[in-house]
């Protein structure tokens, strides 16, 4: 990390719950030294820290508020507070997410409040993240949920959290260099549950 070029590290790939030796959704995308995290579910933070030995990431994107996609953002916030903010109290880590994600992080740890740790941006709005242009795509799920398309010169990466079927998926992944798709439940469940 920190070097020119692009690299994707899979921090976790479990859906819904972590398994022995495997974490829930988390991806670390590095491009010309800029590091953005895509989701950080159960168990993904230690793997993130293992791949960021020289520091913490530059930005975080969370697709939706289910804990298998955001639980370890709380752990990242604590690491940020006790390392970076110790020397720079006003420093905040950019976090692109839904309002419900912030409420979940606040419920886990209200002090310090997530908005004092993170510079919270509305994931529903296009944004500039370091070298990337982020374009959100609303996708069907039990909670507000966005696929994201990150485009930098010479690189396009598209990513979904879990989602129901949608024509927007074709647009999200069109001509991308890499399209990462969450696929948890391969068969329809007999009874609808508040899934992942
Ligand atoms: Zn979910």
Short mmCIF file of N, CA and C and ligand atoms in Angstrom, two decimals:
data_model
loop_
_atom_site.label_atom_id
_atom_site.label_comp_id
_atom_site.label_asym_id
_atom_site.label_seq_id
_atom_site.Cartn_x
_atom_site.Cartn_y
_atom_site.Cartn_z
N UNK A 1 0.84 -1.19 0.00
CA UNK A 1 0.00 0.00 0.00
C UNK A 1 0.88 1.26 0.00
N UNK A 2 0.31 2.34 -0.52
CA UNK A 2 1.05 3.57 -0.58
C UNK A 2 1.79 3.74 -1.89
N UNK A 3 1.92 2.67 -2.67
CA UNK A 3 2.65 2.74 -3.91
C UNK A 3 1.70 3.06 -5.07
N UNK A 4 2.25 3.50 -6.23
CA UNK A 4 1.40 3.74 -7.40
C UNK A 4 0.74 2.43 -7.83
N UNK A 5 -0.36 2.57 -8.58
CA UNK A 5 -1.07 1.40 -9.07
C UNK A 5 -2.31 1.13 -8.24
N UNK A 6 -2.97 0.04 -8.57
CA UNK A 6 -4.24 -0.28 -7.93
C UNK A 6 -4.17 -1.67 -7.31
N UNK A 7 -4.92 -1.82 -6.20
CA UNK A 7 -4.93 -3.10 -5.52
C UNK A 7 -6.23 -3.24 -4.74
N UNK A 8 -6.81 -4.41 -4.78
CA UNK A 8 -8.00 -4.68 -3.97
C UNK A 8 -7.69 -5.81 -3.01
N UNK A 9 -7.96 -5.59 -1.72
CA UNK A 9 -7.78 -6.62 -0.71
C UNK A 9 -9.16 -7.02 -0.18
N UNK A 10 -9.47 -8.31 -0.22
CA UNK A 10 -10.72 -8.81 0.34
C UNK A 10 -10.50 -9.00 1.85
N UNK A 11 -11.14 -8.15 2.63
CA UNK A 11 -11.02 -8.25 4.09
C UNK A 11 -11.98 -9.29 4.64
N UNK A 12 -13.12 -9.40 3.99
CA UNK A 12 -14.12 -10.36 4.42
C UNK A 12 -15.12 -10.60 3.31
N UNK A 13 -15.64 -11.80 3.27
CA UNK A 13 -16.56 -12.14 2.18
C UNK A 13 -17.76 -12.95 2.66
N UNK A 14 -17.92 -13.10 3.98
CA UNK A 14 -19.09 -13.82 4.47
C UNK A 14 -20.34 -12.94 4.34
N UNK A 15 -21.46 -13.57 4.10
CA UNK A 15 -22.71 -12.86 4.15
C UNK A 15 -23.40 -13.15 5.46
N UNK A 16 -24.07 -12.15 6.01
CA UNK A 16 -24.96 -12.28 7.17
C UNK A 16 -24.23 -12.48 8.50
N UNK A 17 -23.35 -13.47 8.59
CA UNK A 17 -22.65 -13.71 9.85
C UNK A 17 -21.22 -14.16 9.52
N UNK A 18 -20.26 -13.90 10.43
CA UNK A 18 -18.89 -14.34 10.19
C UNK A 18 -18.74 -15.83 10.47
N UNK A 19 -17.78 -16.43 9.86
CA UNK A 19 -17.51 -17.86 10.04
C UNK A 19 -16.09 -18.02 10.58
N UNK A 20 -15.73 -19.20 11.08
CA UNK A 20 -14.37 -19.38 11.60
C UNK A 20 -13.32 -18.98 10.55
N UNK A 21 -12.50 -18.00 10.90
CA UNK A 21 -11.45 -17.57 10.00
C UNK A 21 -11.90 -16.68 8.87
N UNK A 22 -13.18 -16.33 8.84
CA UNK A 22 -13.68 -15.47 7.77
C UNK A 22 -14.54 -14.36 8.35
N UNK A 23 -14.34 -13.15 7.83
CA UNK A 23 -15.10 -11.99 8.28
C UNK A 23 -16.25 -11.71 7.32
N UNK A 24 -17.12 -10.81 7.78
CA UNK A 24 -18.19 -10.34 6.89
C UNK A 24 -17.64 -9.29 5.93
N UNK A 25 -18.53 -8.74 5.12
CA UNK A 25 -18.13 -7.91 3.98
C UNK A 25 -17.15 -6.82 4.35
N UNK A 26 -16.09 -6.72 3.59
CA UNK A 26 -15.11 -5.66 3.74
C UNK A 26 -14.10 -5.75 2.61
N UNK A 27 -13.84 -4.59 1.96
CA UNK A 27 -12.88 -4.56 0.85
C UNK A 27 -12.05 -3.29 1.00
N UNK A 28 -10.77 -3.44 0.77
CA UNK A 28 -9.86 -2.29 0.82
C UNK A 28 -9.35 -2.05 -0.59
N UNK A 29 -9.74 -0.91 -1.15
CA UNK A 29 -9.33 -0.53 -2.50
C UNK A 29 -8.28 0.57 -2.41
N UNK A 30 -7.12 0.29 -2.97
CA UNK A 30 -6.04 1.29 -2.99
C UNK A 30 -5.76 1.67 -4.43
N UNK A 31 -5.63 2.98 -4.64
CA UNK A 31 -5.33 3.47 -5.98
C UNK A 31 -4.35 4.63 -5.85
N UNK A 32 -3.17 4.43 -6.37
CA UNK A 32 -2.11 5.45 -6.30
C UNK A 32 -1.92 5.97 -4.87
N UNK A 33 -1.97 5.05 -3.92
CA UNK A 33 -1.69 5.39 -2.54
C UNK A 33 -2.89 5.81 -1.73
N UNK A 34 -4.05 6.05 -2.39
CA UNK A 34 -5.27 6.42 -1.65
C UNK A 34 -6.03 5.16 -1.30
N UNK A 35 -6.48 5.06 -0.05
CA UNK A 35 -7.11 3.83 0.43
C UNK A 35 -8.55 4.07 0.87
N UNK A 36 -9.46 3.42 0.21
CA UNK A 36 -10.87 3.54 0.58
C UNK A 36 -11.40 2.16 0.96
N UNK A 37 -12.14 2.12 2.05
CA UNK A 37 -12.75 0.88 2.53
C UNK A 37 -14.19 0.81 2.05
N UNK A 38 -14.57 -0.33 1.49
CA UNK A 38 -15.95 -0.56 1.08
C UNK A 38 -16.56 -1.57 2.05
N UNK A 39 -17.44 -1.09 2.90
CA UNK A 39 -18.07 -1.88 3.95
C UNK A 39 -17.04 -2.41 4.96
N UNK A 40 -17.51 -2.62 6.19
CA UNK A 40 -16.63 -3.14 7.24
C UNK A 40 -17.53 -3.85 8.24
N UNK A 41 -17.91 -5.08 7.89
CA UNK A 41 -18.83 -5.85 8.71
C UNK A 41 -18.13 -6.58 9.84
N UNK A 42 -18.89 -7.49 10.48
CA UNK A 42 -18.37 -8.23 11.62
C UNK A 42 -16.98 -8.82 11.33
N UNK A 43 -16.01 -8.47 12.15
CA UNK A 43 -14.70 -9.13 12.08
C UNK A 43 -13.75 -8.59 11.03
N UNK A 44 -14.16 -7.57 10.27
CA UNK A 44 -13.31 -7.11 9.17
C UNK A 44 -12.24 -6.11 9.62
N UNK A 45 -12.45 -5.45 10.78
CA UNK A 45 -11.50 -4.40 11.18
C UNK A 45 -10.08 -4.94 11.43
N UNK A 46 -9.91 -6.04 12.17
CA UNK A 46 -8.52 -6.50 12.37
C UNK A 46 -7.81 -6.83 11.06
N UNK A 47 -8.55 -7.31 10.09
CA UNK A 47 -7.94 -7.60 8.80
C UNK A 47 -7.58 -6.31 8.08
N UNK A 48 -8.41 -5.29 8.26
CA UNK A 48 -8.07 -3.97 7.69
C UNK A 48 -6.77 -3.46 8.32
N UNK A 49 -6.68 -3.54 9.64
CA UNK A 49 -5.49 -3.02 10.31
C UNK A 49 -4.25 -3.81 9.89
N UNK A 50 -4.41 -5.08 9.63
CA UNK A 50 -3.27 -5.89 9.19
C UNK A 50 -2.75 -5.45 7.83
N UNK A 51 -3.65 -4.88 7.03
CA UNK A 51 -3.25 -4.45 5.69
C UNK A 51 -2.95 -2.96 5.64
N UNK A 52 -3.07 -2.26 6.76
CA UNK A 52 -2.72 -0.84 6.83
C UNK A 52 -1.68 -0.65 7.93
N UNK A 53 -0.55 -1.33 7.86
CA UNK A 53 0.41 -1.25 8.96
C UNK A 53 1.00 0.15 9.15
N UNK A 54 0.93 0.98 8.12
CA UNK A 54 1.48 2.32 8.24
C UNK A 54 0.42 3.35 8.61
N UNK A 55 -0.77 2.92 8.94
CA UNK A 55 -1.78 3.90 9.32
C UNK A 55 -3.17 3.39 9.05
N UNK A 56 -4.13 4.32 8.97
CA UNK A 56 -5.53 3.98 8.76
C UNK A 56 -5.96 4.40 7.36
N UNK A 57 -7.14 3.96 6.92
CA UNK A 57 -7.55 4.30 5.55
C UNK A 57 -7.86 5.78 5.40
N UNK A 58 -8.07 6.19 4.16
CA UNK A 58 -8.34 7.60 3.87
C UNK A 58 -9.83 7.92 3.80
N UNK A 59 -10.65 6.92 3.57
CA UNK A 59 -12.10 7.13 3.48
C UNK A 59 -12.80 5.78 3.63
N UNK A 60 -14.08 5.87 4.01
CA UNK A 60 -14.89 4.66 4.21
C UNK A 60 -16.23 4.86 3.50
N UNK A 61 -16.70 3.80 2.85
CA UNK A 61 -18.02 3.79 2.22
C UNK A 61 -18.78 2.59 2.78
N UNK A 62 -19.99 2.84 3.28
CA UNK A 62 -20.82 1.75 3.82
C UNK A 62 -22.13 1.72 3.04
N UNK A 63 -22.44 0.58 2.43
CA UNK A 63 -23.59 0.50 1.53
C UNK A 63 -24.92 0.62 2.26
N UNK A 64 -25.00 0.05 3.48
CA UNK A 64 -26.25 0.12 4.23
C UNK A 64 -25.99 -0.27 5.68
N UNK A 65 -27.03 -0.16 6.49
CA UNK A 65 -26.85 -0.19 7.94
C UNK A 65 -26.85 -1.58 8.56
N UNK A 66 -27.02 -2.64 7.81
CA UNK A 66 -26.99 -3.97 8.45
C UNK A 66 -25.60 -4.24 9.02
N UNK A 67 -25.55 -4.88 10.21
CA UNK A 67 -24.26 -4.98 10.90
C UNK A 67 -23.22 -5.83 10.17
N UNK A 68 -23.64 -6.72 9.31
CA UNK A 68 -22.63 -7.46 8.56
C UNK A 68 -21.94 -6.58 7.52
N UNK A 69 -22.36 -5.33 7.43
CA UNK A 69 -21.71 -4.37 6.54
C UNK A 69 -21.13 -3.17 7.27
N UNK A 70 -21.53 -2.96 8.55
CA UNK A 70 -21.06 -1.74 9.21
C UNK A 70 -20.58 -1.93 10.65
N UNK A 71 -20.73 -3.11 11.24
CA UNK A 71 -20.43 -3.25 12.67
C UNK A 71 -19.01 -2.81 13.02
N UNK A 72 -18.04 -3.19 12.21
CA UNK A 72 -16.66 -2.88 12.57
C UNK A 72 -16.23 -1.46 12.20
N UNK A 73 -17.13 -0.67 11.63
CA UNK A 73 -16.85 0.76 11.52
C UNK A 73 -16.73 1.35 12.92
N UNK A 74 -17.47 0.79 13.86
CA UNK A 74 -17.35 1.23 15.25
C UNK A 74 -15.93 0.97 15.77
N UNK A 75 -15.39 -0.20 15.46
CA UNK A 75 -14.01 -0.51 15.86
C UNK A 75 -13.01 0.43 15.19
N UNK A 76 -13.26 0.71 13.92
CA UNK A 76 -12.38 1.65 13.20
C UNK A 76 -12.44 3.03 13.84
N UNK A 77 -13.64 3.46 14.25
CA UNK A 77 -13.78 4.75 14.91
C UNK A 77 -12.98 4.83 16.19
N UNK A 78 -12.99 3.75 16.95
CA UNK A 78 -12.19 3.73 18.18
C UNK A 78 -10.70 3.81 17.87
N UNK A 79 -10.26 3.06 16.87
CA UNK A 79 -8.85 3.12 16.49
C UNK A 79 -8.48 4.53 16.05
N UNK A 80 -9.37 5.15 15.28
CA UNK A 80 -9.14 6.52 14.82
C UNK A 80 -9.03 7.46 16.02
N UNK A 81 -9.97 7.32 16.97
CA UNK A 81 -10.00 8.21 18.14
C UNK A 81 -8.73 8.09 18.97
N UNK A 82 -8.29 6.86 19.20
CA UNK A 82 -7.17 6.66 20.12
C UNK A 82 -5.80 6.76 19.46
N UNK A 83 -5.77 6.92 18.16
CA UNK A 83 -4.48 7.08 17.47
C UNK A 83 -4.41 8.44 16.79
N UNK A 84 -5.17 8.62 15.72
CA UNK A 84 -5.08 9.86 14.95
C UNK A 84 -5.56 11.06 15.76
N UNK A 85 -6.74 10.94 16.41
CA UNK A 85 -7.30 12.10 17.10
C UNK A 85 -6.54 12.46 18.37
N UNK A 86 -5.74 11.57 18.85
CA UNK A 86 -4.91 11.90 20.01
C UNK A 86 -3.96 13.05 19.67
N UNK A 87 -3.49 13.05 18.42
CA UNK A 87 -2.57 14.12 18.01
C UNK A 87 -3.26 15.25 17.28
N UNK A 88 -4.46 15.00 16.75
CA UNK A 88 -5.18 16.02 15.97
C UNK A 88 -6.66 15.90 16.31
N UNK A 89 -7.10 16.53 17.40
CA UNK A 89 -8.45 16.30 17.92
C UNK A 89 -9.58 16.57 16.93
N UNK A 90 -9.36 17.47 15.97
CA UNK A 90 -10.45 17.80 15.04
C UNK A 90 -10.45 16.93 13.79
N UNK A 91 -9.47 16.05 13.65
CA UNK A 91 -9.40 15.24 12.44
C UNK A 91 -10.54 14.23 12.41
N UNK A 92 -11.22 14.18 11.28
CA UNK A 92 -12.30 13.21 11.11
C UNK A 92 -12.09 12.43 9.83
N UNK A 93 -12.48 11.17 9.87
CA UNK A 93 -12.31 10.27 8.74
C UNK A 93 -13.56 10.33 7.85
N UNK A 94 -13.43 10.65 6.56
CA UNK A 94 -14.61 10.70 5.70
C UNK A 94 -15.36 9.36 5.69
N UNK A 95 -16.68 9.44 5.92
CA UNK A 95 -17.53 8.25 5.94
C UNK A 95 -18.77 8.54 5.11
N UNK A 96 -18.91 7.82 4.01
CA UNK A 96 -20.06 7.95 3.13
C UNK A 96 -21.03 6.83 3.47
N UNK A 97 -22.21 7.19 3.97
CA UNK A 97 -23.14 6.16 4.45
C UNK A 97 -24.56 6.72 4.50
N UNK A 98 -25.47 5.86 4.90
CA UNK A 98 -26.87 6.27 5.07
C UNK A 98 -27.08 6.79 6.49
N UNK A 99 -28.12 7.61 6.71
CA UNK A 99 -28.40 8.09 8.07
C UNK A 99 -28.60 6.95 9.07
N UNK A 100 -29.22 5.86 8.62
CA UNK A 100 -29.44 4.74 9.51
C UNK A 100 -28.14 4.12 9.99
N UNK A 101 -27.12 4.15 9.17
CA UNK A 101 -25.81 3.62 9.57
C UNK A 101 -25.25 4.43 10.73
N UNK A 102 -25.39 5.75 10.65
CA UNK A 102 -24.90 6.59 11.75
C UNK A 102 -25.66 6.29 13.04
N UNK A 103 -26.97 6.07 12.92
CA UNK A 103 -27.76 5.76 14.12
C UNK A 103 -27.29 4.44 14.74
N UNK A 104 -26.98 3.47 13.91
CA UNK A 104 -26.50 2.19 14.45
C UNK A 104 -25.14 2.36 15.13
N UNK A 105 -24.25 3.14 14.54
CA UNK A 105 -22.94 3.37 15.15
C UNK A 105 -23.10 4.11 16.47
N UNK A 106 -24.01 5.06 16.50
CA UNK A 106 -24.25 5.81 17.73
C UNK A 106 -24.80 4.89 18.83
N UNK A 107 -25.67 3.95 18.44
CA UNK A 107 -26.22 3.02 19.43
C UNK A 107 -25.12 2.14 20.02
N UNK A 108 -24.14 1.77 19.21
CA UNK A 108 -23.05 0.94 19.72
C UNK A 108 -22.12 1.72 20.64
N UNK A 109 -21.83 2.97 20.26
CA UNK A 109 -20.90 3.78 21.05
C UNK A 109 -21.24 5.25 20.88
N UNK A 110 -22.01 5.80 21.84
CA UNK A 110 -22.39 7.21 21.70
C UNK A 110 -21.29 8.20 22.07
N UNK A 111 -20.28 7.76 22.80
CA UNK A 111 -19.21 8.67 23.21
C UNK A 111 -17.85 8.07 22.93
N UNK A 112 -17.03 8.67 22.09
CA UNK A 112 -17.37 9.89 21.34
C UNK A 112 -18.38 9.59 20.25
N UNK A 113 -19.21 10.58 19.98
CA UNK A 113 -20.25 10.40 18.97
C UNK A 113 -19.62 10.13 17.60
N UNK A 114 -20.24 9.25 16.80
CA UNK A 114 -19.66 8.95 15.49
C UNK A 114 -19.37 10.19 14.64
N UNK A 115 -20.20 11.23 14.79
CA UNK A 115 -19.98 12.41 13.93
C UNK A 115 -18.80 13.25 14.40
N UNK A 116 -18.26 12.95 15.58
CA UNK A 116 -17.00 13.60 15.97
C UNK A 116 -15.79 12.80 15.48
N UNK A 117 -16.03 11.53 15.14
CA UNK A 117 -14.96 10.68 14.62
C UNK A 117 -14.92 10.71 13.09
N UNK A 118 -16.12 10.77 12.51
CA UNK A 118 -16.24 10.65 11.07
C UNK A 118 -16.84 11.93 10.47
N UNK A 119 -16.32 12.30 9.32
CA UNK A 119 -16.91 13.36 8.51
C UNK A 119 -17.97 12.69 7.65
N UNK A 120 -19.22 12.71 8.15
CA UNK A 120 -20.29 11.91 7.55
C UNK A 120 -20.83 12.59 6.30
N UNK A 121 -20.88 11.85 5.22
CA UNK A 121 -21.44 12.35 3.95
C UNK A 121 -22.60 11.44 3.56
N UNK A 122 -23.61 12.02 2.94
CA UNK A 122 -24.79 11.26 2.52
C UNK A 122 -24.45 10.39 1.32
N UNK A 123 -24.57 9.09 1.48
CA UNK A 123 -24.22 8.17 0.40
C UNK A 123 -25.15 8.31 -0.79
N UNK A 124 -26.30 8.92 -0.59
CA UNK A 124 -27.22 9.10 -1.70
C UNK A 124 -26.79 10.16 -2.70
N UNK A 125 -25.72 10.88 -2.40
CA UNK A 125 -25.24 11.94 -3.27
C UNK A 125 -23.93 11.54 -3.93
N UNK A 126 -23.75 11.86 -5.23
CA UNK A 126 -22.43 11.66 -5.85
C UNK A 126 -21.38 12.44 -5.08
N UNK A 127 -20.16 11.95 -5.09
CA UNK A 127 -19.11 12.58 -4.28
C UNK A 127 -17.75 12.35 -4.89
N UNK A 128 -16.81 13.18 -4.50
CA UNK A 128 -15.40 12.99 -4.83
C UNK A 128 -14.73 12.36 -3.61
N UNK A 129 -14.05 11.25 -3.82
CA UNK A 129 -13.33 10.57 -2.72
C UNK A 129 -11.90 10.37 -3.18
N UNK A 130 -11.01 11.24 -2.75
CA UNK A 130 -9.64 11.15 -3.22
C UNK A 130 -9.62 11.19 -4.74
N UNK A 131 -9.01 10.19 -5.38
CA UNK A 131 -8.95 10.20 -6.85
C UNK A 131 -10.23 9.71 -7.51
N UNK A 132 -11.19 9.26 -6.69
CA UNK A 132 -12.38 8.61 -7.23
C UNK A 132 -13.57 9.56 -7.31
N UNK A 133 -14.39 9.33 -8.32
CA UNK A 133 -15.73 9.88 -8.40
C UNK A 133 -16.68 8.78 -7.97
N UNK A 134 -17.46 9.01 -6.90
CA UNK A 134 -18.42 8.01 -6.43
C UNK A 134 -19.80 8.32 -6.98
N UNK A 135 -20.41 7.32 -7.62
CA UNK A 135 -21.79 7.45 -8.08
C UNK A 135 -22.62 6.38 -7.37
N UNK A 136 -23.64 6.80 -6.60
CA UNK A 136 -24.46 5.82 -5.88
C UNK A 136 -25.64 5.34 -6.73
N UNK A 137 -26.01 4.09 -6.56
CA UNK A 137 -27.17 3.51 -7.25
C UNK A 137 -28.09 2.92 -6.18
N UNK A 138 -29.28 3.48 -5.98
CA UNK A 138 -30.22 2.88 -5.01
C UNK A 138 -30.56 1.46 -5.43
N UNK A 139 -30.51 0.55 -4.48
CA UNK A 139 -30.80 -0.86 -4.76
C UNK A 139 -31.82 -1.38 -3.75
N UNK A 140 -32.64 -2.35 -4.15
CA UNK A 140 -33.69 -2.84 -3.24
C UNK A 140 -33.12 -3.69 -2.11
N UNK A 141 -33.60 -3.41 -0.90
CA UNK A 141 -33.17 -4.18 0.27
C UNK A 141 -34.13 -3.85 1.40
N UNK A 142 -33.89 -4.41 2.58
CA UNK A 142 -34.77 -4.16 3.71
C UNK A 142 -34.53 -2.79 4.35
N UNK A 143 -33.39 -2.20 4.04
CA UNK A 143 -33.03 -0.87 4.53
C UNK A 143 -32.53 -0.05 3.35
N UNK A 144 -32.52 1.29 3.48
CA UNK A 144 -31.92 2.08 2.40
C UNK A 144 -30.53 1.56 2.06
N UNK A 145 -30.24 1.41 0.78
CA UNK A 145 -29.09 0.62 0.36
C UNK A 145 -28.62 1.14 -1.00
N UNK A 146 -27.31 1.26 -1.16
CA UNK A 146 -26.77 1.79 -2.41
C UNK A 146 -25.63 0.90 -2.90
N UNK A 147 -25.66 0.58 -4.19
CA UNK A 147 -24.45 0.13 -4.85
C UNK A 147 -23.61 1.36 -5.17
N UNK A 148 -22.31 1.18 -5.28
CA UNK A 148 -21.45 2.32 -5.56
C UNK A 148 -20.54 2.01 -6.75
N UNK A 149 -20.32 3.03 -7.53
CA UNK A 149 -19.42 2.93 -8.67
C UNK A 149 -18.31 3.96 -8.46
N UNK A 150 -17.10 3.50 -8.36
CA UNK A 150 -15.95 4.36 -8.10
C UNK A 150 -15.11 4.42 -9.37
N UNK A 151 -14.94 5.64 -9.87
CA UNK A 151 -14.22 5.83 -11.12
C UNK A 151 -13.06 6.79 -10.92
N UNK A 152 -11.88 6.34 -11.32
CA UNK A 152 -10.69 7.19 -11.35
C UNK A 152 -10.10 7.04 -12.75
N UNK A 153 -9.20 7.95 -13.14
CA UNK A 153 -8.60 7.79 -14.48
C UNK A 153 -8.01 6.39 -14.65
N UNK A 154 -8.54 5.65 -15.59
CA UNK A 154 -8.02 4.32 -15.90
C UNK A 154 -8.55 3.20 -15.04
N UNK A 155 -9.50 3.48 -14.16
CA UNK A 155 -9.99 2.43 -13.26
C UNK A 155 -11.45 2.69 -12.88
N UNK A 156 -12.29 1.66 -13.03
CA UNK A 156 -13.65 1.72 -12.53
C UNK A 156 -13.95 0.44 -11.75
N UNK A 157 -14.37 0.62 -10.50
CA UNK A 157 -14.75 -0.50 -9.64
C UNK A 157 -16.20 -0.28 -9.20
N UNK A 158 -17.02 -1.31 -9.36
CA UNK A 158 -18.41 -1.25 -8.92
C UNK A 158 -18.61 -2.27 -7.81
N UNK A 159 -19.50 -1.92 -6.86
CA UNK A 159 -19.68 -2.78 -5.69
C UNK A 159 -21.12 -2.72 -5.21
N UNK A 160 -21.67 -3.88 -4.91
CA UNK A 160 -22.97 -3.93 -4.25
C UNK A 160 -22.79 -4.51 -2.85
N UNK A 161 -23.56 -4.03 -1.90
CA UNK A 161 -23.82 -4.85 -0.73
C UNK A 161 -24.86 -5.87 -1.16
N UNK A 162 -25.50 -6.51 -0.20
CA UNK A 162 -26.56 -7.43 -0.64
C UNK A 162 -27.73 -6.62 -1.18
N UNK A 163 -28.40 -7.19 -2.14
CA UNK A 163 -29.46 -6.48 -2.83
C UNK A 163 -30.42 -7.48 -3.44
N UNK A 164 -31.65 -7.02 -3.64
CA UNK A 164 -32.58 -7.78 -4.45
C UNK A 164 -32.34 -7.52 -5.91
N UNK A 165 -33.07 -8.21 -6.79
CA UNK A 165 -32.88 -7.99 -8.23
C UNK A 165 -33.25 -6.56 -8.62
N UNK A 166 -32.49 -6.01 -9.56
CA UNK A 166 -32.78 -4.65 -10.02
C UNK A 166 -32.11 -4.40 -11.35
N UNK A 167 -32.81 -3.73 -12.29
CA UNK A 167 -32.16 -3.35 -13.54
C UNK A 167 -30.98 -2.40 -13.32
N UNK A 168 -30.99 -1.69 -12.18
CA UNK A 168 -29.89 -0.76 -11.89
C UNK A 168 -28.55 -1.48 -11.77
N UNK A 169 -28.58 -2.78 -11.48
CA UNK A 169 -27.32 -3.52 -11.34
C UNK A 169 -26.54 -3.53 -12.65
N UNK A 170 -27.26 -3.61 -13.77
CA UNK A 170 -26.57 -3.62 -15.06
C UNK A 170 -25.87 -2.29 -15.30
N UNK A 171 -26.54 -1.20 -14.93
CA UNK A 171 -25.92 0.12 -15.11
C UNK A 171 -24.75 0.31 -14.15
N UNK A 172 -24.95 -0.17 -12.92
CA UNK A 172 -23.89 -0.04 -11.92
C UNK A 172 -22.59 -0.70 -12.39
N UNK A 173 -22.71 -1.88 -12.98
CA UNK A 173 -21.50 -2.62 -13.33
C UNK A 173 -21.06 -2.48 -14.77
N UNK A 174 -21.76 -1.65 -15.56
CA UNK A 174 -21.47 -1.59 -16.99
C UNK A 174 -20.01 -1.16 -17.26
N UNK A 175 -19.31 -2.01 -17.99
CA UNK A 175 -17.93 -1.73 -18.44
C UNK A 175 -16.95 -1.48 -17.29
N UNK A 176 -17.30 -1.89 -16.09
CA UNK A 176 -16.37 -1.73 -14.97
C UNK A 176 -15.18 -2.68 -15.13
N UNK A 177 -14.03 -2.28 -14.62
CA UNK A 177 -12.87 -3.18 -14.61
C UNK A 177 -13.10 -4.32 -13.62
N UNK A 178 -13.81 -4.02 -12.54
CA UNK A 178 -14.12 -5.03 -11.53
C UNK A 178 -15.50 -4.74 -10.96
N UNK A 179 -16.36 -5.76 -10.91
CA UNK A 179 -17.71 -5.62 -10.34
C UNK A 179 -17.81 -6.63 -9.20
N UNK A 180 -17.84 -6.13 -7.97
CA UNK A 180 -17.93 -6.99 -6.79
C UNK A 180 -19.39 -7.08 -6.38
N UNK A 181 -19.93 -8.29 -6.35
CA UNK A 181 -21.35 -8.49 -6.04
C UNK A 181 -21.50 -9.37 -4.81
N UNK A 182 -22.24 -8.87 -3.83
CA UNK A 182 -22.60 -9.68 -2.67
C UNK A 182 -23.66 -10.68 -3.09
N UNK A 183 -23.50 -11.92 -2.70
CA UNK A 183 -24.49 -12.95 -3.02
C UNK A 183 -24.60 -13.89 -1.84
N UNK A 184 -25.55 -13.59 -0.95
CA UNK A 184 -25.64 -14.35 0.30
C UNK A 184 -26.59 -15.53 0.18
N UNK A 185 -27.81 -15.23 -0.19
CA UNK A 185 -28.84 -16.27 -0.21
C UNK A 185 -29.07 -16.71 -1.64
N UNK A 186 -28.67 -17.94 -1.94
CA UNK A 186 -28.77 -18.42 -3.31
C UNK A 186 -30.13 -19.01 -3.62
N UNK A 187 -30.91 -19.29 -2.58
CA UNK A 187 -32.26 -19.81 -2.81
C UNK A 187 -33.23 -18.94 -2.02
N UNK A 188 -34.43 -18.82 -2.55
CA UNK A 188 -35.44 -18.02 -1.86
C UNK A 188 -35.84 -18.72 -0.58
N UNK A 189 -35.88 -17.94 0.52
CA UNK A 189 -36.26 -18.54 1.80
C UNK A 189 -37.77 -18.67 1.87
N UNK A 190 -38.21 -19.69 2.61
CA UNK A 190 -39.64 -19.96 2.68
C UNK A 190 -40.37 -18.79 3.33
N UNK A 191 -39.74 -18.20 4.34
CA UNK A 191 -40.38 -17.10 5.06
C UNK A 191 -39.45 -15.90 4.99
N UNK A 192 -39.98 -14.74 4.63
CA UNK A 192 -39.13 -13.56 4.55
C UNK A 192 -38.55 -13.26 5.93
N UNK A 193 -37.28 -12.97 5.99
CA UNK A 193 -36.65 -12.62 7.24
C UNK A 193 -35.91 -11.32 7.05
N UNK A 194 -35.56 -10.65 8.15
CA UNK A 194 -34.88 -9.37 8.02
C UNK A 194 -33.43 -9.56 7.61
N UNK A 195 -33.17 -10.26 6.64
CA UNK A 195 -31.87 -10.70 6.16
C UNK A 195 -30.75 -9.71 6.33
N UNK A 196 -29.76 -9.91 5.58
CA UNK A 196 -28.46 -9.36 5.84
C UNK A 196 -28.32 -7.96 5.33
ZN1 LIG B 1 -28.18 -6.21 4.27
#
